[in-house]
Tab-separated table of C-alpha atoms in Angstrom:
chain	number	residue	atom	x	y	z
A	1	UNK	CA	50.744	5.038	53.857
A	2	UNK	CA	48.300	6.574	51.334
A	3	UNK	CA	49.868	7.208	47.960
A	4	UNK	CA	49.464	10.681	46.490
A	5	UNK	CA	49.124	10.939	42.711
A	6	UNK	CA	51.382	13.476	41.015
A	7	UNK	CA	49.727	16.463	39.353
A	8	UNK	CA	49.961	14.874	35.900
A	9	UNK	CA	48.263	11.737	37.194
A	10	UNK	CA	45.462	13.767	38.709
A	11	UNK	CA	44.868	15.524	35.403
A	12	UNK	CA	44.703	12.208	33.551
A	13	UNK	CA	42.342	10.765	36.163
A	14	UNK	CA	40.078	13.811	35.952
A	15	UNK	CA	39.993	13.543	32.174
A	16	UNK	CA	39.087	9.846	32.343
A	17	UNK	CA	36.298	10.522	34.842
A	18	UNK	CA	34.929	13.324	32.646
A	19	UNK	CA	34.997	11.072	29.592
A	20	UNK	CA	33.261	8.259	31.466
A	21	UNK	CA	30.520	10.626	32.607
A	22	UNK	CA	30.080	11.897	29.050
A	23	UNK	CA	29.789	8.387	27.622
A	24	UNK	CA	27.345	7.305	30.332
A	25	UNK	CA	25.161	10.385	29.955
A	26	UNK	CA	22.142	9.639	27.767
A	27	UNK	CA	21.804	11.684	24.600
A	28	UNK	CA	19.062	14.252	24.624
A	29	UNK	CA	15.735	12.814	23.570
A	30	UNK	CA	14.095	14.452	20.578
A	31	UNK	CA	11.390	13.089	18.342
A	32	UNK	CA	12.183	12.295	14.716
A	33	UNK	CA	9.984	11.908	11.675
A	34	UNK	CA	10.228	8.832	9.447
A	35	UNK	CA	9.332	8.438	5.781
A	36	UNK	CA	7.839	5.067	4.822
A	37	UNK	CA	6.771	4.052	1.311
A	38	UNK	CA	6.168	0.410	2.230
A	39	UNK	CA	2.390	0.002	2.153
A	40	UNK	CA	2.484	-3.209	4.196
A	41	UNK	CA	0.324	-1.981	7.048
A	42	UNK	CA	-1.334	-5.035	8.543
A	43	UNK	CA	1.289	-7.800	8.287
A	44	UNK	CA	2.360	-8.583	11.831
A	45	UNK	CA	6.058	-9.124	11.132
A	46	UNK	CA	6.392	-5.814	9.275
A	47	UNK	CA	4.506	-4.033	12.053
A	48	UNK	CA	6.790	-5.446	14.723
A	49	UNK	CA	9.875	-4.379	12.746
A	50	UNK	CA	8.440	-0.893	12.358
A	51	UNK	CA	7.578	-0.618	16.056
A	52	UNK	CA	11.071	-1.742	17.048
A	53	UNK	CA	12.637	0.882	14.787
A	54	UNK	CA	10.312	3.551	16.161
A	55	UNK	CA	11.447	2.815	19.704
A	56	UNK	CA	15.159	2.657	18.931
A	57	UNK	CA	15.256	5.734	16.687
A	58	UNK	CA	12.895	7.886	18.790
A	59	UNK	CA	10.354	8.312	16.001
A	60	UNK	CA	7.346	10.432	16.929
A	61	UNK	CA	6.030	11.257	13.428
A	62	UNK	CA	5.453	8.804	10.593
A	63	UNK	CA	4.929	9.839	6.963
A	64	UNK	CA	3.221	6.763	5.566
A	65	UNK	CA	1.809	5.736	2.178
A	66	UNK	CA	-1.759	4.437	2.535
A	67	UNK	CA	-3.372	2.130	-0.048
A	68	UNK	CA	-6.713	3.488	-1.192
A	69	UNK	CA	-8.564	0.265	-0.363
A	70	UNK	CA	-7.446	0.293	3.287
A	71	UNK	CA	-8.643	3.875	3.651
A	72	UNK	CA	-11.990	3.160	1.999
A	73	UNK	CA	-12.620	0.033	4.098
A	74	UNK	CA	-11.477	1.668	7.318
A	75	UNK	CA	-8.921	-1.105	7.904
A	76	UNK	CA	-6.194	1.518	8.051
A	77	UNK	CA	-7.579	2.201	11.522
A	78	UNK	CA	-5.913	-0.991	12.773
A	79	UNK	CA	-2.548	0.421	11.739
A	80	UNK	CA	-3.328	3.807	13.290
A	81	UNK	CA	-4.228	2.084	16.568
A	82	UNK	CA	-0.829	0.407	16.688
A	83	UNK	CA	0.979	3.647	15.943
A	84	UNK	CA	-1.055	5.426	18.605
A	85	UNK	CA	0.146	2.923	21.180
A	86	UNK	CA	3.706	3.858	20.175
A	87	UNK	CA	2.847	7.578	20.611
A	88	UNK	CA	3.445	8.239	16.922
A	89	UNK	CA	1.537	10.902	14.982
A	90	UNK	CA	0.785	9.622	11.475
A	91	UNK	CA	0.662	11.649	8.265
A	92	UNK	CA	-0.288	10.293	4.859
A	93	UNK	CA	2.619	10.481	2.426
A	94	UNK	CA	1.349	11.477	-1.024
A	95	UNK	CA	2.678	12.918	-4.232
A	96	UNK	CA	3.866	12.541	-7.817
A	97	UNK	CA	6.069	15.016	-9.652
A	98	UNK	CA	3.475	15.407	-12.423
A	99	UNK	CA	0.969	16.824	-9.941
A	100	UNK	CA	2.907	20.070	-10.141
A	101	UNK	CA	1.552	20.524	-13.669
A	102	UNK	CA	-2.048	20.821	-12.434
A	103	UNK	CA	-2.810	24.256	-10.928
A	104	UNK	CA	-6.162	22.951	-9.676
A	105	UNK	CA	-4.521	20.049	-7.788
A	106	UNK	CA	-7.023	17.446	-8.995
A	107	UNK	CA	-5.032	14.333	-8.015
A	108	UNK	CA	-3.773	15.839	-4.763
A	109	UNK	CA	-7.262	16.942	-3.732
A	110	UNK	CA	-8.561	13.450	-4.488
A	111	UNK	CA	-6.035	12.013	-2.025
A	112	UNK	CA	-7.024	14.578	0.575
A	113	UNK	CA	-10.692	13.725	0.078
A	114	UNK	CA	-9.930	10.016	0.635
A	115	UNK	CA	-8.126	10.846	3.887
A	116	UNK	CA	-10.889	13.183	5.056
A	117	UNK	CA	-13.507	10.512	4.292
A	118	UNK	CA	-11.494	7.936	6.236
A	119	UNK	CA	-11.214	10.260	9.249
A	120	UNK	CA	-14.933	10.987	9.145
A	121	UNK	CA	-15.642	7.306	9.739
A	122	UNK	CA	-13.171	6.858	12.600
A	123	UNK	CA	-12.895	7.893	16.209
A	124	UNK	CA	-10.428	10.731	16.674
A	125	UNK	CA	-7.763	8.459	18.195
A	126	UNK	CA	-7.471	6.680	14.824
A	127	UNK	CA	-7.338	9.774	12.625
A	128	UNK	CA	-4.619	10.523	10.123
A	129	UNK	CA	-3.245	13.856	11.347
A	130	UNK	CA	-2.511	15.291	7.939
A	131	UNK	CA	-0.451	14.862	4.797
A	132	UNK	CA	3.173	15.112	3.800
A	133	UNK	CA	3.115	16.278	0.184
A	134	UNK	CA	6.082	14.988	-1.804
A	135	UNK	CA	5.637	16.661	-5.191
A	136	UNK	CA	8.950	17.432	-6.909
A	137	UNK	CA	8.612	19.877	-9.832
A	138	UNK	CA	12.419	20.221	-9.920
A	139	UNK	CA	12.592	16.713	-11.441
A	140	UNK	CA	10.502	17.680	-14.493
A	141	UNK	CA	11.698	18.812	-17.918
A	142	UNK	CA	10.123	22.243	-17.495
A	143	UNK	CA	12.384	22.915	-14.503
A	144	UNK	CA	15.469	21.957	-16.475
A	145	UNK	CA	14.354	24.164	-19.358
A	146	UNK	CA	14.477	27.205	-17.092
A	147	UNK	CA	13.116	30.618	-18.074
A	148	UNK	CA	9.419	30.926	-18.771
A	149	UNK	CA	8.883	27.159	-18.662
A	150	UNK	CA	10.196	26.958	-15.098
A	151	UNK	CA	8.275	30.051	-14.020
A	152	UNK	CA	4.979	28.618	-15.340
A	153	UNK	CA	5.704	25.255	-13.722
A	154	UNK	CA	6.295	26.768	-10.305
A	155	UNK	CA	3.210	28.977	-10.565
A	156	UNK	CA	1.156	25.856	-11.298
A	157	UNK	CA	2.811	24.004	-8.410
A	158	UNK	CA	2.132	26.828	-5.975
A	159	UNK	CA	-1.466	27.209	-7.148
A	160	UNK	CA	-2.116	23.529	-6.558
A	161	UNK	CA	-0.625	23.629	-3.078
A	162	UNK	CA	-2.722	26.642	-2.153
A	163	UNK	CA	-5.857	24.763	-3.194
A	164	UNK	CA	-4.755	21.702	-1.207
A	165	UNK	CA	-3.964	23.799	1.857
A	166	UNK	CA	-7.391	25.419	1.787
A	167	UNK	CA	-9.025	21.993	1.650
A	168	UNK	CA	-6.788	20.615	4.401
A	169	UNK	CA	-7.565	23.506	6.744
A	170	UNK	CA	-11.293	23.088	6.197
A	171	UNK	CA	-11.046	19.384	7.118
A	172	UNK	CA	-8.763	19.656	10.176
A	173	UNK	CA	-5.774	18.199	8.334
A	174	UNK	CA	-2.224	19.454	8.738
A	175	UNK	CA	-0.381	19.902	5.443
A	176	UNK	CA	3.404	19.654	5.111
A	177	UNK	CA	5.405	19.997	1.914
A	178	UNK	CA	8.781	18.465	1.030
A	179	UNK	CA	11.192	20.841	-0.691
A	180	UNK	CA	14.813	20.518	-1.830
A	181	UNK	CA	17.381	22.686	-0.084
A	182	UNK	CA	17.886	25.013	-3.054
A	183	UNK	CA	14.495	26.652	-3.606
A	184	UNK	CA	15.762	29.595	-1.539
A	185	UNK	CA	18.207	30.441	-4.343
A	186	UNK	CA	16.440	28.954	-7.388
A	187	UNK	CA	12.950	30.363	-6.704
A	188	UNK	CA	12.949	32.356	-3.451
A	189	UNK	CA	9.613	34.066	-4.081
A	190	UNK	CA	7.890	30.731	-4.621
A	191	UNK	CA	9.444	29.364	-1.447
A	192	UNK	CA	8.254	32.315	0.616
A	193	UNK	CA	4.754	32.139	-0.858
A	194	UNK	CA	4.681	28.414	-0.133
A	195	UNK	CA	5.710	28.821	3.498
A	196	UNK	CA	3.535	31.853	4.145
A	197	UNK	CA	0.284	30.651	2.627
A	198	UNK	CA	0.312	27.108	1.235
A	199	UNK	CA	1.359	24.781	4.080
A	200	UNK	CA	1.742	24.302	7.818
A	201	UNK	CA	5.400	23.399	7.477
A	202	UNK	CA	8.200	22.492	5.092
A	203	UNK	CA	10.413	19.417	5.232
A	204	UNK	CA	13.790	20.295	3.722
A	205	UNK	CA	15.708	17.572	1.873
A	206	UNK	CA	18.997	18.559	3.499
A	207	UNK	CA	21.093	15.970	1.684
A	208	UNK	CA	24.622	17.363	1.923
A	209	UNK	CA	26.635	17.037	5.124
A	210	UNK	CA	29.070	19.833	4.212
A	211	UNK	CA	26.818	22.767	5.158
A	212	UNK	CA	23.671	21.533	6.867
A	213	UNK	CA	23.100	24.846	8.632
A	214	UNK	CA	23.526	27.055	5.576
A	215	UNK	CA	21.434	24.797	3.365
A	216	UNK	CA	18.304	25.337	5.427
A	217	UNK	CA	18.919	28.679	7.148
A	218	UNK	CA	16.540	30.478	4.774
A	219	UNK	CA	13.786	27.898	5.284
A	220	UNK	CA	14.082	28.068	9.065
A	221	UNK	CA	13.995	31.876	8.928
A	222	UNK	CA	10.823	31.804	6.823
A	223	UNK	CA	9.197	29.227	9.073
A	224	UNK	CA	9.964	31.347	12.104
A	225	UNK	CA	8.696	34.513	10.408
A	226	UNK	CA	5.359	32.950	9.492
A	227	UNK	CA	4.960	30.678	12.524
A	228	UNK	CA	5.286	27.435	10.560
A	229	UNK	CA	7.061	24.161	11.199
A	230	UNK	CA	10.259	23.022	9.514
A	231	UNK	CA	11.962	19.624	9.348
A	232	UNK	CA	15.533	18.790	8.413
A	233	UNK	CA	15.422	15.490	6.496
A	234	UNK	CA	18.529	13.307	6.697
A	235	UNK	CA	19.346	10.896	3.870
A	236	UNK	CA	20.247	7.332	4.908
A	237	UNK	CA	20.532	5.482	1.587
A	238	UNK	CA	23.824	4.020	0.414
A	239	UNK	CA	26.000	6.084	-1.973
A	240	UNK	CA	25.497	5.165	-5.606
A	241	UNK	CA	21.703	5.119	-5.384
A	242	UNK	CA	19.876	7.964	-7.127
A	243	UNK	CA	23.165	9.752	-7.761
A	244	UNK	CA	24.034	9.954	-4.074
A	245	UNK	CA	27.649	10.402	-3.049
A	246	UNK	CA	29.101	9.626	0.360
A	247	UNK	CA	28.796	13.252	1.487
A	248	UNK	CA	25.049	13.263	0.744
A	249	UNK	CA	24.096	10.530	3.201
A	250	UNK	CA	24.623	9.221	6.719
A	251	UNK	CA	24.844	5.632	5.492
A	252	UNK	CA	28.577	5.607	6.194
A	253	UNK	CA	28.769	8.184	8.975
A	254	UNK	CA	26.126	6.387	11.046
A	255	UNK	CA	23.309	7.366	13.357
A	256	UNK	CA	25.491	8.689	16.156
A	257	UNK	CA	26.849	11.327	13.745
A	258	UNK	CA	23.295	12.111	12.600
A	259	UNK	CA	22.078	12.592	16.169
A	260	UNK	CA	25.038	14.837	16.871
A	261	UNK	CA	24.160	16.920	13.821
A	262	UNK	CA	20.565	17.287	15.013
A	263	UNK	CA	21.744	18.435	18.417
A	264	UNK	CA	24.073	21.023	16.884
A	265	UNK	CA	21.461	22.344	14.439
A	266	UNK	CA	18.844	22.559	17.173
A	267	UNK	CA	21.216	24.635	19.291
A	268	UNK	CA	22.367	26.793	16.380
A	269	UNK	CA	18.879	27.708	15.144
A	270	UNK	CA	17.139	27.896	18.502
A	271	UNK	CA	13.696	27.625	16.846
A	272	UNK	CA	11.165	25.451	18.632
A	273	UNK	CA	9.371	24.711	15.364
A	274	UNK	CA	12.445	22.902	14.006
A	275	UNK	CA	12.458	19.113	13.906
A	276	UNK	CA	14.270	16.288	12.145
A	277	UNK	CA	13.374	13.268	10.020
A	278	UNK	CA	14.894	10.084	8.595
A	279	UNK	CA	14.711	9.180	4.921
A	280	UNK	CA	13.600	6.400	5.124
A	281	UNK	CA	12.572	3.240	7.077
A	282	UNK	CA	14.543	0.482	5.267
A	283	UNK	CA	18.008	2.057	5.487
A	284	UNK	CA	17.181	3.205	9.020
A	285	UNK	CA	16.741	-0.443	10.077
A	286	UNK	CA	20.124	-1.262	8.565
A	287	UNK	CA	21.835	1.546	10.480
A	288	UNK	CA	20.120	0.615	13.738
A	289	UNK	CA	21.506	-2.906	13.360
A	290	UNK	CA	25.031	-1.460	13.315
A	291	UNK	CA	24.713	0.259	16.700
């Protein structure tokens, strides 16, 4: 005779089936950006490691440092070919904090000129798509001094970025800018001017897991208002480095928690120009090994 489960047993069984379906269901695919300061571009072992990480972590954008000699010789094209086969869009990662002191953006424009010259000698499939500008005026003494010193610093910074953006647009280069998550309160007018007229998108260093939505709500709102892109950058380095505490990084929480955060932020903001990025490739490999 067929046994009939009691009501409580049916509830437990239903819950187990639901959980099994949830665990078996693949997480939603979304592309991530990846910062990479390692300028080893043509060594086969390093390339294979990078390609493996790209596949596992669903990387679709790479922010990569390029040695000047590889750009000038055109050999960077070999690296771009490999990334193209992995369906990764590549941006040159450039920047020094001191560049914020130059309102004419001399050093930044020189980097852009090198990239434009490289692209001019390559077929379009091997082009560098643009630049990710990592200039951090908030690390300079003038920022800490506050008052007029900070105001002059940020005016110089903004002036330089405007000049760089004009050059980038005239040479078919996309220009992104990294910003900390507190410019919206420390210098809101500069942030709005930056988003509205000095870049194609901002990448927000959203390095505090306690309020990831609130820490970039203003930046997403500005990006949406002006039709620009915005990236939420997740920190992956171990606590203790660069003053990081456990709450500032996903080193301990792991990639599953990071992917869950991205899913929740994507749903909460509902802005198609929002994306996400890992900081950076070495700690990402370590976290992937733990999965």
